[in-house]
Amino acid sequence: MYDQLPLERLARYAGYSPYHFVRIFKERTGLSPLYYVSSYRLQRAKDMLLRTGLTVRDISLEIGQQSLGTFTSRFAARVGMSPAEFRNSVPYAGDQMSSLRKLRDWSFSYPISRMPSSVHGTISAEAPVDGVILIGLFAKPIPEGLPLYGTLLSSLGHFHFEHVAPGTYYLLATSISWGTHTLDFLLPHTTLRTRSKTPIHVVPGSLVPHQPLTLHPPRLDDPPILISLPLLMNRFLNRMAVR
């Protein structure tokens, strides 16, 4: 079972004062140390939901969360579904990948916009990509909860979001290769990924600069991918069905 990790103990392990530890950690990851730790505990909960027969209550205790209700609400907010729904999503996740692979036309019928309300860029990769790319604008520099704007791409290249409301966003993306085992994209520990550590500001009347992204293998300072990827796939398939 995970115990509590006070900020003072984390800072002591790193050899810094709590103030300097928080500042340096946030500069490197974009997140506070305690938020980062809680994210990895939720990732561990996802692993246990799919790889063990432990009850949801036992998993809650294993990651140091004494309140089942609090654990369930936090999990749902940051993964996009309840622990029970996530555990039961395995049979459907593979079907969504199969449906995506059968799509002939992934495009939407709007022109590429350079208006102030659009966010656009290009995505490349350090390794070959043969599959689906999931990309979204999130409120924090971590892929959790539903993206405020999101889509799927069938290949590397251009992406854009239009009619983006004024605000502050972070771009995050990952790729899933065709033929990936279901558990490997429900628990995406090794998928290529990328994220913008600096915020993207959408301001009325101002153009957003072109956003270049490069997918790369996981790095030590990358936060876990908490959002359920099949949930994003399902939303995309529903959008394609009503075009």
Backbone as CSV, one residue per row, in Angstrom:
resi,resn,N_x,N_y,N_z,CA_x,CA_y,CA_z,C_x,C_y,C_z
1,MET,0.854,-1.193,0.000,0.000,0.000,0.000,0.889,1.242,0.000
2,TYR,0.492,2.253,-0.806,1.222,3.508,-0.833,0.914,4.314,0.416
3,ASP,1.942,4.915,1.016,1.696,5.800,2.141,1.623,7.229,1.637
4,GLN,1.329,8.135,2.531,1.271,9.541,2.175,2.683,10.062,1.917
5,LEU,2.797,11.003,0.979,4.095,11.577,0.645,4.036,13.085,0.854
6,PRO,4.323,13.555,2.064,4.317,14.997,2.305,5.342,15.696,1.424
7,LEU,5.048,16.921,1.053,5.945,17.689,0.206,7.327,17.795,0.825
8,GLU,7.394,17.942,2.139,8.688,18.086,2.800,9.558,16.843,2.590
9,ARG,8.934,15.662,2.595,9.709,14.432,2.401,10.215,14.337,0.963
10,LEU,9.375,14.676,-0.002,9.797,14.653,-1.395,10.957,15.621,-1.629
11,ALA,10.840,16.811,-1.052,11.899,17.803,-1.222,13.194,17.332,-0.582
12,ARG,13.084,16.657,0.564,14.269,16.157,1.250,14.969,15.071,0.427
13,TYR,14.178,14.200,-0.211,14.764,13.175,-1.089,15.580,13.815,-2.212
14,ALA,15.065,14.942,-2.745,15.732,15.605,-3.867,16.851,16.540,-3.417
15,GLY,16.930,16.817,-2.124,17.990,17.675,-1.613,17.716,19.162,-1.768
16,TYR,16.429,19.537,-1.813,16.059,20.943,-1.948,15.123,21.340,-0.814
17,SER,14.990,22.645,-0.643,13.937,23.136,0.236,12.604,22.908,-0.469
18,PRO,11.508,22.808,0.276,10.207,22.624,-0.380,9.919,23.688,-1.432
19,TYR,10.253,24.942,-1.151,9.978,26.022,-2.101,10.724,25.798,-3.410
20,HIS,12.035,25.542,-3.327,12.821,25.363,-4.548,12.473,24.061,-5.260
21,PHE,12.134,23.038,-4.499,11.746,21.769,-5.112,10.486,21.946,-5.961
22,VAL,9.482,22.614,-5.414,8.237,22.844,-6.153,8.509,23.672,-7.404
23,ARG,9.316,24.719,-7.273,9.601,25.592,-8.412,10.307,24.824,-9.529
24,ILE,11.346,24.064,-9.184,12.106,23.333,-10.190,11.264,22.221,-10.809
25,PHE,10.511,21.517,-9.968,9.687,20.419,-10.463,8.631,20.934,-11.433
26,LYS,8.005,22.045,-11.088,6.955,22.579,-11.946,7.522,23.135,-13.237
27,GLU,8.716,23.704,-13.189,9.361,24.170,-14.410,9.631,23.010,-15.366
28,ARG,9.989,21.850,-14.807,10.344,20.702,-15.635,9.116,19.954,-16.145
29,THR,8.092,19.803,-15.330,6.960,18.961,-15.702,5.684,19.734,-16.008
30,GLY,5.594,20.966,-15.520,4.369,21.731,-15.672,3.347,21.457,-14.590
31,LEU,3.660,20.532,-13.685,2.729,20.120,-12.637,3.406,20.233,-11.277
32,SER,2.606,20.358,-10.230,3.169,20.346,-8.892,3.577,18.922,-8.527
33,PRO,4.521,18.750,-7.609,4.946,17.395,-7.233,3.809,16.518,-6.725
34,LEU,2.952,17.064,-5.873,1.883,16.252,-5.299,0.847,15.871,-6.353
35,TYR,0.588,16.766,-7.310,-0.341,16.431,-8.390,0.248,15.338,-9.260
36,TYR,1.541,15.422,-9.501,2.241,14.419,-10.302,2.169,13.051,-9.610
37,VAL,2.391,13.029,-8.311,2.320,11.773,-7.557,0.908,11.200,-7.607
38,SER,-0.092,12.055,-7.424,-1.469,11.561,-7.455,-1.823,11.005,-8.824
39,SER,-1.228,11.563,-9.886,-1.478,11.062,-11.233,-0.921,9.652,-11.400
40,TYR,0.273,9.425,-10.873,0.859,8.087,-10.978,0.112,7.084,-10.116
41,ARG,-0.475,7.523,-9.034,-1.272,6.605,-8.226,-2.544,6.208,-8.963
42,LEU,-3.142,7.143,-9.691,-4.312,6.800,-10.489,-3.925,5.873,-11.643
43,GLN,-2.746,6.084,-12.192,-2.289,5.160,-13.232,-2.122,3.751,-12.660
44,ARG,-1.586,3.664,-11.459,-1.446,2.369,-10.799,-2.823,1.747,-10.550
45,ALA,-3.796,2.564,-10.225,-5.155,2.053,-10.040,-5.697,1.490,-11.346
46,LYS,-5.438,2.154,-12.464,-5.864,1.636,-13.765,-5.235,0.271,-14.016
47,ASP,-3.949,0.148,-13.716,-3.257,-1.139,-13.906,-3.918,-2.240,-13.084
48,MET,-4.192,-1.948,-11.822,-4.754,-2.972,-10.947,-6.185,-3.337,-11.346
49,LEU,-6.926,-2.371,-11.879,-8.285,-2.668,-12.315,-8.297,-3.699,-13.441
50,LEU,-7.296,-3.639,-14.317,-7.289,-4.529,-15.470,-6.417,-5.761,-15.282
51,ARG,-5.482,-5.728,-14.340,-4.526,-6.836,-14.205,-4.721,-7.651,-12.932
52,THR,-5.640,-7.230,-12.058,-5.882,-7.981,-10.828,-7.383,-8.152,-10.620
53,GLY,-7.736,-8.990,-9.681,-9.132,-9.179,-9.317,-9.513,-8.432,-8.063
54,LEU,-8.691,-7.493,-7.618,-8.988,-6.715,-6.422,-10.260,-5.907,-6.600
55,THR,-10.996,-5.725,-5.530,-12.188,-4.885,-5.584,-11.771,-3.423,-5.725
56,VAL,-12.723,-2.608,-6.139,-12.449,-1.176,-6.278,-12.062,-0.588,-4.923
57,ARG,-12.712,-1.024,-3.860,-12.357,-0.528,-2.523,-10.920,-0.899,-2.165
58,ASP,-10.521,-2.152,-2.429,-9.156,-2.581,-2.122,-8.138,-1.796,-2.933
59,ILE,-8.464,-1.514,-4.191,-7.551,-0.736,-5.031,-7.433,0.679,-4.492
60,SER,-8.550,1.232,-4.046,-8.525,2.563,-3.441,-7.567,2.597,-2.256
61,LEU,-7.634,1.590,-1.403,-6.743,1.525,-0.245,-5.295,1.297,-0.673
62,GLU,-5.091,0.496,-1.701,-3.732,0.193,-2.164,-2.993,1.440,-2.623
63,ILE,-3.717,2.405,-3.201,-3.038,3.611,-3.681,-3.078,4.731,-2.644
64,GLY,-3.511,4.399,-1.422,-3.461,5.376,-0.338,-4.668,6.255,-0.204
65,GLN,-5.784,5.893,-0.867,-7.006,6.678,-0.770,-7.989,5.979,0.158
66,GLN,-8.207,6.539,1.327,-9.054,5.900,2.315,-10.543,5.978,1.977
67,SER,-10.949,7.028,1.305,-12.361,7.217,0.986,-12.671,6.638,-0.388
68,LEU,-13.532,5.644,-0.450,-13.921,5.051,-1.722,-14.632,6.070,-2.599
69,GLY,-15.493,6.892,-1.991,-16.215,7.890,-2.764,-15.287,8.908,-3.409
70,THR,-14.294,9.362,-2.649,-13.332,10.325,-3.193,-12.516,9.698,-4.307
71,PHE,-12.068,8.453,-4.104,-11.311,7.760,-5.139,-12.133,7.631,-6.417
72,THR,-13.383,7.215,-6.286,-14.230,7.003,-7.455,-14.473,8.301,-8.215
73,SER,-14.727,9.386,-7.501,-14.992,10.660,-8.172,-13.739,11.205,-8.847
74,ARG,-12.580,11.075,-8.203,-11.334,11.546,-8.816,-10.972,10.707,-10.031
75,PHE,-11.155,9.412,-9.922,-10.862,8.527,-11.042,-11.747,8.892,-12.234
76,ALA,-13.044,9.071,-11.986,-13.969,9.387,-13.070,-13.640,10.727,-13.716
77,ALA,-13.276,11.723,-12.901,-12.982,13.050,-13.431,-11.727,13.048,-14.289
78,ARG,-10.725,12.227,-13.937,-9.435,12.290,-14.612,-9.241,11.190,-15.655
79,VAL,-10.010,10.117,-15.575,-9.932,9.041,-16.577,-11.075,9.148,-17.580
80,GLY,-12.197,9.733,-17.146,-13.325,9.903,-18.041,-14.443,8.913,-17.820
81,MET,-14.257,7.976,-16.909,-15.279,6.989,-16.570,-14.975,6.452,-15.190
82,SER,-15.963,5.801,-14.586,-15.784,5.267,-13.241,-14.829,4.079,-13.263
83,PRO,-14.261,3.702,-12.108,-13.396,2.513,-12.069,-14.088,1.267,-12.621
84,ALA,-15.356,1.064,-12.269,-16.076,-0.114,-12.753,-16.254,-0.064,-14.264
85,GLU,-16.580,1.105,-14.799,-16.734,1.239,-16.249,-15.415,0.983,-16.968
86,PHE,-14.317,1.478,-16.379,-13.009,1.249,-16.994,-12.677,-0.243,-17.010
87,ARG,-12.908,-0.916,-15.914,-12.636,-2.359,-15.840,-13.463,-3.128,-16.870
88,ASN,-14.685,-2.675,-17.112,-15.577,-3.385,-18.030,-15.429,-2.952,-19.488
89,SER,-14.490,-2.032,-19.773,-14.360,-1.502,-21.135,-13.506,-2.366,-22.049
90,VAL,-12.854,-3.378,-21.499,-11.926,-4.193,-22.294,-12.593,-4.815,-23.520
91,PRO,-13.769,-5.431,-23.420,-14.354,-6.091,-24.596,-14.664,-5.134,-25.747
92,TYR,-14.895,-3.845,-25.428,-15.317,-2.899,-26.458,-14.140,-2.139,-27.078
93,ALA,-13.028,-2.063,-26.377,-11.911,-1.248,-26.848,-11.349,-1.769,-28.171
94,GLY,-11.203,-3.078,-28.284,-10.691,-3.648,-29.519,-11.616,-3.395,-30.696
95,ASP,-12.931,-3.387,-30.442,-13.899,-3.111,-31.505,-13.738,-1.695,-32.040
96,GLN,-13.424,-0.758,-31.167,-13.259,0.620,-31.612,-12.031,0.768,-32.503
97,MET,-10.940,0.087,-32.158,-9.766,0.118,-33.029,-10.089,-0.489,-34.393
98,SER,-10.840,-1.569,-34.411,-11.226,-2.197,-35.684,-12.083,-1.258,-36.517
99,SER,-13.002,-0.545,-35.859,-13.859,0.399,-36.580,-13.045,1.548,-37.160
100,LEU,-12.069,2.031,-36.410,-11.217,3.106,-36.912,-10.412,2.655,-38.127
101,ARG,-9.919,1.445,-38.077,-9.093,0.956,-39.180,-9.901,0.808,-40.464
102,LYS,-11.196,0.594,-40.341,-12.059,0.419,-41.513,-12.501,1.744,-42.127
103,LEU,-12.267,2.860,-41.422,-12.682,4.159,-41.954,-11.938,4.472,-43.245
104,ARG,-12.679,4.948,-44.237,-12.071,5.334,-45.508,-11.689,6.807,-45.528
105,ASP,-12.512,7.626,-44.911,-12.307,9.077,-44.948,-12.302,9.616,-43.526
106,TRP,-11.156,10.134,-43.097,-11.021,10.663,-41.747,-11.198,12.169,-41.694
107,SER,-11.345,12.817,-42.825,-11.336,14.275,-42.855,-12.708,14.843,-42.546
108,PHE,-12.708,16.083,-42.097,-13.933,16.845,-41.926,-13.961,17.937,-42.988
109,SER,-15.139,18.359,-43.337,-15.309,19.207,-44.520,-15.196,20.701,-44.221
110,TYR,-14.246,21.106,-43.361,-14.058,22.531,-43.160,-12.648,22.919,-43.614
111,PRO,-12.487,24.132,-44.103,-11.167,24.555,-44.589,-10.215,24.818,-43.435
112,ILE,-8.925,24.694,-43.713,-7.914,25.036,-42.716,-7.994,26.535,-42.433
113,SER,-8.155,26.880,-41.185,-8.412,28.265,-40.811,-7.154,28.912,-40.228
114,ARG,-6.987,30.179,-40.518,-5.930,30.978,-39.891,-6.552,32.113,-39.080
115,MET,-7.804,31.911,-38.689,-8.497,32.914,-37.914,-8.017,32.874,-36.466
116,PRO,-8.231,33.965,-35.719,-7.789,33.998,-34.319,-8.360,32.876,-33.461
117,SER,-9.492,32.323,-33.841,-10.128,31.287,-33.025,-9.639,29.882,-33.356
118,SER,-8.553,29.757,-34.140,-8.071,28.430,-34.518,-6.703,28.148,-33.897
119,VAL,-6.453,26.871,-33.638,-5.145,26.386,-33.201,-4.716,25.338,-34.217
120,HIS,-3.562,25.560,-34.834,-3.139,24.662,-35.906,-1.652,24.372,-35.779
121,GLY,-1.204,23.319,-36.431,0.209,22.961,-36.409,0.466,21.692,-37.196
122,THR,1.642,21.139,-37.024,2.018,19.888,-37.678,2.572,18.934,-36.628
123,ILE,2.365,17.659,-36.854,2.861,16.644,-35.938,3.754,15.678,-36.694
124,SER,4.939,15.450,-36.153,5.906,14.509,-36.709,6.237,13.493,-35.619
125,ALA,7.195,12.605,-35.884,7.507,11.554,-34.906,8.959,11.130,-35.022
126,GLU,9.537,10.718,-33.899,10.903,10.215,-33.867,10.995,8.770,-34.334
127,ALA,9.848,8.095,-34.454,9.798,6.698,-34.893,8.634,6.540,-35.851
128,PRO,8.650,5.502,-36.688,7.545,5.313,-37.634,6.203,5.187,-36.915
129,VAL,5.186,5.754,-37.524,3.827,5.695,-36.989,2.926,5.045,-38.027
130,ASP,2.306,3.943,-37.659,1.357,3.259,-38.534,0.141,2.905,-37.696
131,GLY,-0.744,3.870,-37.568,-1.901,3.669,-36.709,-2.691,4.943,-36.574
132,VAL,-3.212,5.184,-35.398,-4.053,6.343,-35.148,-3.358,7.278,-34.167
133,ILE,-3.500,8.579,-34.403,-2.939,9.602,-33.532,-4.085,10.317,-32.842
134,LEU,-4.037,10.382,-31.527,-5.058,11.072,-30.737,-4.451,12.374,-30.240
135,ILE,-5.108,13.492,-30.520,-4.560,14.795,-30.175,-5.659,15.676,-29.614
136,GLY,-5.318,16.467,-28.600,-6.331,17.317,-27.998,-5.759,18.520,-27.292
137,LEU,-6.622,19.478,-27.047,-6.310,20.649,-26.239,-6.877,20.412,-24.849
138,PHE,-5.999,20.434,-23.846,-6.386,20.156,-22.465,-6.182,21.393,-21.598
139,ALA,-6.826,21.388,-20.446,-6.716,22.524,-19.530,-5.408,22.504,-18.748
140,LYS,-4.779,21.327,-18.632,-3.522,21.183,-17.898,-2.523,20.426,-18.763
141,PRO,-1.213,20.516,-18.440,-0.202,19.816,-19.244,-0.122,18.333,-18.918
142,ILE,-1.277,17.680,-18.835,-1.356,16.254,-18.569,-2.620,15.743,-19.264
143,PRO,-2.541,14.597,-19.955,-3.728,14.071,-20.644,-4.682,13.383,-19.685
144,GLU,-5.542,14.169,-19.092,-6.535,13.654,-18.153,-7.865,14.341,-18.417
145,GLY,-8.950,13.650,-18.043,-10.265,14.193,-18.328,-10.476,14.286,-19.828
146,LEU,-11.646,14.680,-20.244,-11.898,14.846,-21.671,-11.212,16.106,-22.167
147,PRO,-10.587,16.058,-23.348,-9.984,17.281,-23.880,-11.065,18.311,-24.170
148,LEU,-10.711,19.571,-24.047,-11.656,20.630,-24.372,-11.939,20.641,-25.869
149,TYR,-10.941,20.292,-26.653,-11.076,20.093,-28.098,-10.190,18.906,-28.449
150,GLY,-10.705,17.977,-29.217,-9.907,16.804,-29.532,-10.322,16.179,-30.848
151,THR,-9.396,15.444,-31.448,-9.683,14.734,-32.682,-8.708,13.586,-32.841
152,LEU,-8.898,12.786,-33.881,-8.007,11.689,-34.227,-7.477,11.920,-35.635
153,LEU,-6.244,11.526,-35.863,-5.614,11.646,-37.170,-5.197,10.257,-37.651
154,SER,-5.257,10.047,-38.958,-4.861,8.761,-39.526,-3.407,8.744,-39.954
155,SER,-2.739,9.903,-39.872,-1.336,9.971,-40.288,-0.693,11.210,-39.695
156,LEU,0.622,11.272,-39.766,1.357,12.461,-39.363,1.040,13.593,-40.334
157,GLY,1.299,14.819,-39.888,1.052,15.959,-40.762,0.291,17.054,-40.062
158,HIS,-0.595,17.690,-40.798,-1.281,18.876,-40.288,-2.434,18.503,-39.351
159,PHE,-2.652,19.360,-38.366,-3.835,19.268,-37.514,-4.327,20.679,-37.242
160,HIS,-5.607,20.799,-36.960,-6.091,22.102,-36.516,-7.425,21.969,-35.822
161,PHE,-7.664,22.918,-34.929,-8.923,23.047,-34.218,-9.449,24.450,-34.496
162,GLU,-10.702,24.537,-34.867,-11.270,25.861,-35.096,-12.373,26.135,-34.087
163,HIS,-12.777,27.397,-34.034,-13.801,27.859,-33.079,-13.377,27.557,-31.635
164,VAL,-12.089,27.759,-31.345,-11.579,27.547,-29.996,-11.892,28.784,-29.151
165,ALA,-12.528,28.558,-28.020,-12.903,29.671,-27.153,-11.664,30.317,-26.541
166,PRO,-11.714,31.600,-26.242,-10.576,32.237,-25.572,-10.236,31.506,-24.279
167,GLY,-8.954,31.339,-24.031,-8.519,30.626,-22.838,-7.098,30.146,-22.970
168,THR,-6.677,29.340,-22.023,-5.322,28.786,-21.974,-5.408,27.272,-22.107
169,TYR,-4.586,26.714,-22.998,-4.662,25.291,-23.320,-3.262,24.687,-23.422
170,TYR,-3.239,23.345,-23.377,-2.022,22.577,-23.623,-2.334,21.514,-24.665
171,LEU,-1.469,21.387,-25.652,-1.618,20.359,-26.676,-0.971,19.074,-26.191
172,LEU,-1.683,17.966,-26.313,-1.147,16.657,-25.951,-1.588,15.647,-26.993
173,ALA,-0.705,14.701,-27.288,-1.020,13.695,-28.301,-0.310,12.391,-27.994
174,THR,-0.877,11.310,-28.490,-0.233,10.000,-28.433,-0.648,9.224,-29.669
175,SER,0.053,8.148,-29.971,-0.281,7.333,-31.140,-0.434,5.875,-30.717
176,ILE,-1.369,5.191,-31.377,-1.611,3.778,-31.137,-1.437,3.038,-32.457
177,SER,-0.523,2.100,-32.503,-0.276,1.355,-33.737,-1.386,0.342,-33.981
178,TRP,-1.684,0.128,-35.262,-2.637,-0.925,-35.600,-2.096,-2.265,-35.100
179,GLY,-2.948,-3.053,-34.554,-2.518,-4.348,-34.038,-2.063,-4.315,-32.599
180,THR,-2.074,-3.130,-31.973,-1.710,-3.040,-30.555,-2.708,-3.829,-29.717
181,HIS,-2.218,-4.614,-28.774,-3.101,-5.369,-27.896,-3.969,-4.415,-27.082
182,THR,-5.179,-4.839,-26.810,-6.146,-3.976,-26.138,-5.605,-3.420,-24.822
183,LEU,-4.999,-4.269,-23.996,-4.485,-3.785,-22.709,-3.399,-2.742,-22.900
184,ASP,-2.676,-2.808,-24.007,-1.565,-1.887,-24.220,-2.020,-0.489,-24.612
185,PHE,-3.253,-0.332,-25.086,-3.704,1.050,-25.271,-4.728,1.460,-24.221
186,LEU,-5.255,0.498,-23.477,-6.007,0.874,-22.277,-5.050,1.317,-21.173
187,LEU,-3.844,0.751,-21.179,-2.786,1.122,-20.237,-1.579,1.575,-21.058
188,PRO,-1.636,2.786,-21.616,-0.606,3.217,-22.575,0.687,3.688,-21.916
189,HIS,1.483,2.730,-21.481,2.760,3.072,-20.831,3.877,3.342,-21.834
190,THR,3.806,2.727,-23.018,4.941,2.774,-23.949,4.609,3.461,-25.266
191,THR,3.416,4.012,-25.420,3.051,4.643,-26.681,3.861,5.921,-26.917
192,LEU,4.087,6.245,-28.191,4.687,7.531,-28.518,3.763,8.637,-28.026
193,ARG,4.348,9.747,-27.623,3.547,10.836,-27.063,4.254,12.165,-27.220
194,THR,3.532,13.228,-27.002,4.112,14.565,-27.000,3.168,15.501,-26.268
195,ARG,3.692,16.588,-25.784,2.862,17.581,-25.092,3.549,18.929,-25.112
196,SER,2.763,19.973,-25.055,3.315,21.324,-24.949,3.395,21.681,-23.468
197,LYS,4.601,21.890,-22.983,4.784,22.242,-21.572,4.462,23.708,-21.307
198,THR,4.540,24.527,-22.356,4.167,25.932,-22.212,2.741,26.102,-22.709
199,PRO,1.982,26.960,-22.081,0.572,27.108,-22.446,0.374,27.786,-23.792
200,ILE,-0.740,27.476,-24.414,-1.174,28.118,-25.651,-2.309,29.062,-25.277
201,HIS,-2.112,30.324,-25.562,-3.112,31.333,-25.185,-3.937,31.718,-26.415
202,VAL,-5.223,31.520,-26.307,-6.143,31.958,-27.362,-6.792,33.241,-26.877
203,VAL,-6.450,34.329,-27.567,-6.893,35.667,-27.165,-7.749,36.246,-28.286
204,PRO,-8.877,36.831,-27.962,-9.711,37.431,-29.016,-8.919,38.415,-29.874
205,GLY,-8.999,38.232,-31.192,-8.343,39.150,-32.117,-6.888,38.854,-32.401
206,SER,-6.273,37.851,-31.723,-4.862,37.542,-31.933,-4.715,36.162,-32.553
207,LEU,-3.790,36.046,-33.512,-3.529,34.754,-34.136,-2.666,33.892,-33.226
208,VAL,-2.968,32.604,-33.170,-2.169,31.657,-32.394,-1.034,31.160,-33.289
209,PRO,0.219,31.200,-32.827,1.328,30.725,-33.659,1.172,29.254,-34.058
210,HIS,1.766,28.901,-35.174,1.814,27.512,-35.629,2.458,26.648,-34.538
211,GLN,1.875,25.471,-34.287,2.327,24.611,-33.198,2.986,23.346,-33.763
212,PRO,4.320,23.256,-33.744,4.984,22.016,-34.181,5.095,21.024,-33.024
213,LEU,4.713,19.769,-33.243,4.776,18.722,-32.234,5.543,17.538,-32.794
214,THR,6.286,16.851,-31.922,7.008,15.648,-32.327,6.724,14.533,-31.341
215,LEU,6.124,13.453,-31.818,5.886,12.281,-30.974,7.211,11.617,-30.632
216,HIS,7.367,11.185,-29.393,8.601,10.573,-28.942,8.286,9.449,-27.958
217,PRO,9.221,8.541,-27.725,9.005,7.512,-26.697,8.855,8.170,-25.323
218,PRO,8.227,7.488,-24.365,8.026,8.071,-23.032,9.339,8.504,-22.391
219,ARG,9.291,9.640,-21.705,10.442,10.166,-20.983,10.114,10.205,-19.492
220,LEU,11.147,10.314,-18.685,10.951,10.269,-17.243,10.070,11.409,-16.740
221,ASP,10.112,12.558,-17.426,9.324,13.690,-16.940,7.947,13.774,-17.593
222,ASP,7.580,12.762,-18.387,6.239,12.740,-18.962,5.237,12.241,-17.928
223,PRO,4.147,12.937,-17.745,3.104,12.434,-16.836,2.377,11.267,-17.476
224,PRO,1.684,10.461,-16.706,0.941,9.334,-17.278,-0.229,9.812,-18.129
225,ILE,-0.626,8.975,-19.070,-1.817,9.240,-19.874,-3.000,8.661,-19.110
226,LEU,-3.750,9.517,-18.438,-4.839,9.048,-17.591,-6.146,8.867,-18.354
227,ILE,-6.429,9.738,-19.327,-7.688,9.650,-20.046,-7.807,8.292,-20.738
228,SER,-8.988,7.716,-20.688,-9.241,6.446,-21.374,-9.251,6.688,-22.877
229,LEU,-8.274,6.143,-23.603,-8.173,6.381,-25.043,-9.373,5.830,-25.820
230,PRO,-9.917,4.663,-25.459,-11.116,4.212,-26.178,-12.292,5.181,-26.059
231,LEU,-12.362,5.931,-24.975,-13.416,6.931,-24.837,-13.262,8.002,-25.909
232,LEU,-12.028,8.433,-26.178,-11.787,9.414,-27.230,-12.082,8.816,-28.600
233,MET,-11.740,7.546,-28.801,-12.031,6.878,-30.061,-13.531,6.832,-30.307
234,ASN,-14.288,6.519,-29.275,-15.734,6.418,-29.411,-16.355,7.772,-29.755
235,ARG,-15.871,8.830,-29.126,-16.376,10.171,-29.431,-16.097,10.532,-30.884
236,PHE,-14.915,10.176,-31.376,-14.559,10.474,-32.763,-15.443,9.681,-33.722
237,LEU,-15.635,8.400,-33.446,-16.473,7.577,-34.314,-17.909,8.101,-34.354
238,ASN,-18.421,8.576,-33.226,-19.770,9.145,-33.202,-19.851,10.413,-34.031
239,ARG,-18.807,11.235,-33.975,-18.777,12.444,-34.795,-18.751,12.103,-36.270
240,MET,-17.964,11.099,-36.636,-17.878,10.705,-38.040,-19.213,10.155,-38.543
241,ALA,-19.956,9.525,-37.660,-21.222,8.905,-38.053,-22.295,9.926,-38.366
242,VAL,-22.182,11.154,-37.808,-23.222,12.161,-38.006,-22.765,13.296,-38.893
243,ARG,-21.654,13.128,-39.603,-21.179,14.213,-40.480,-22.211,14.514,-41.561
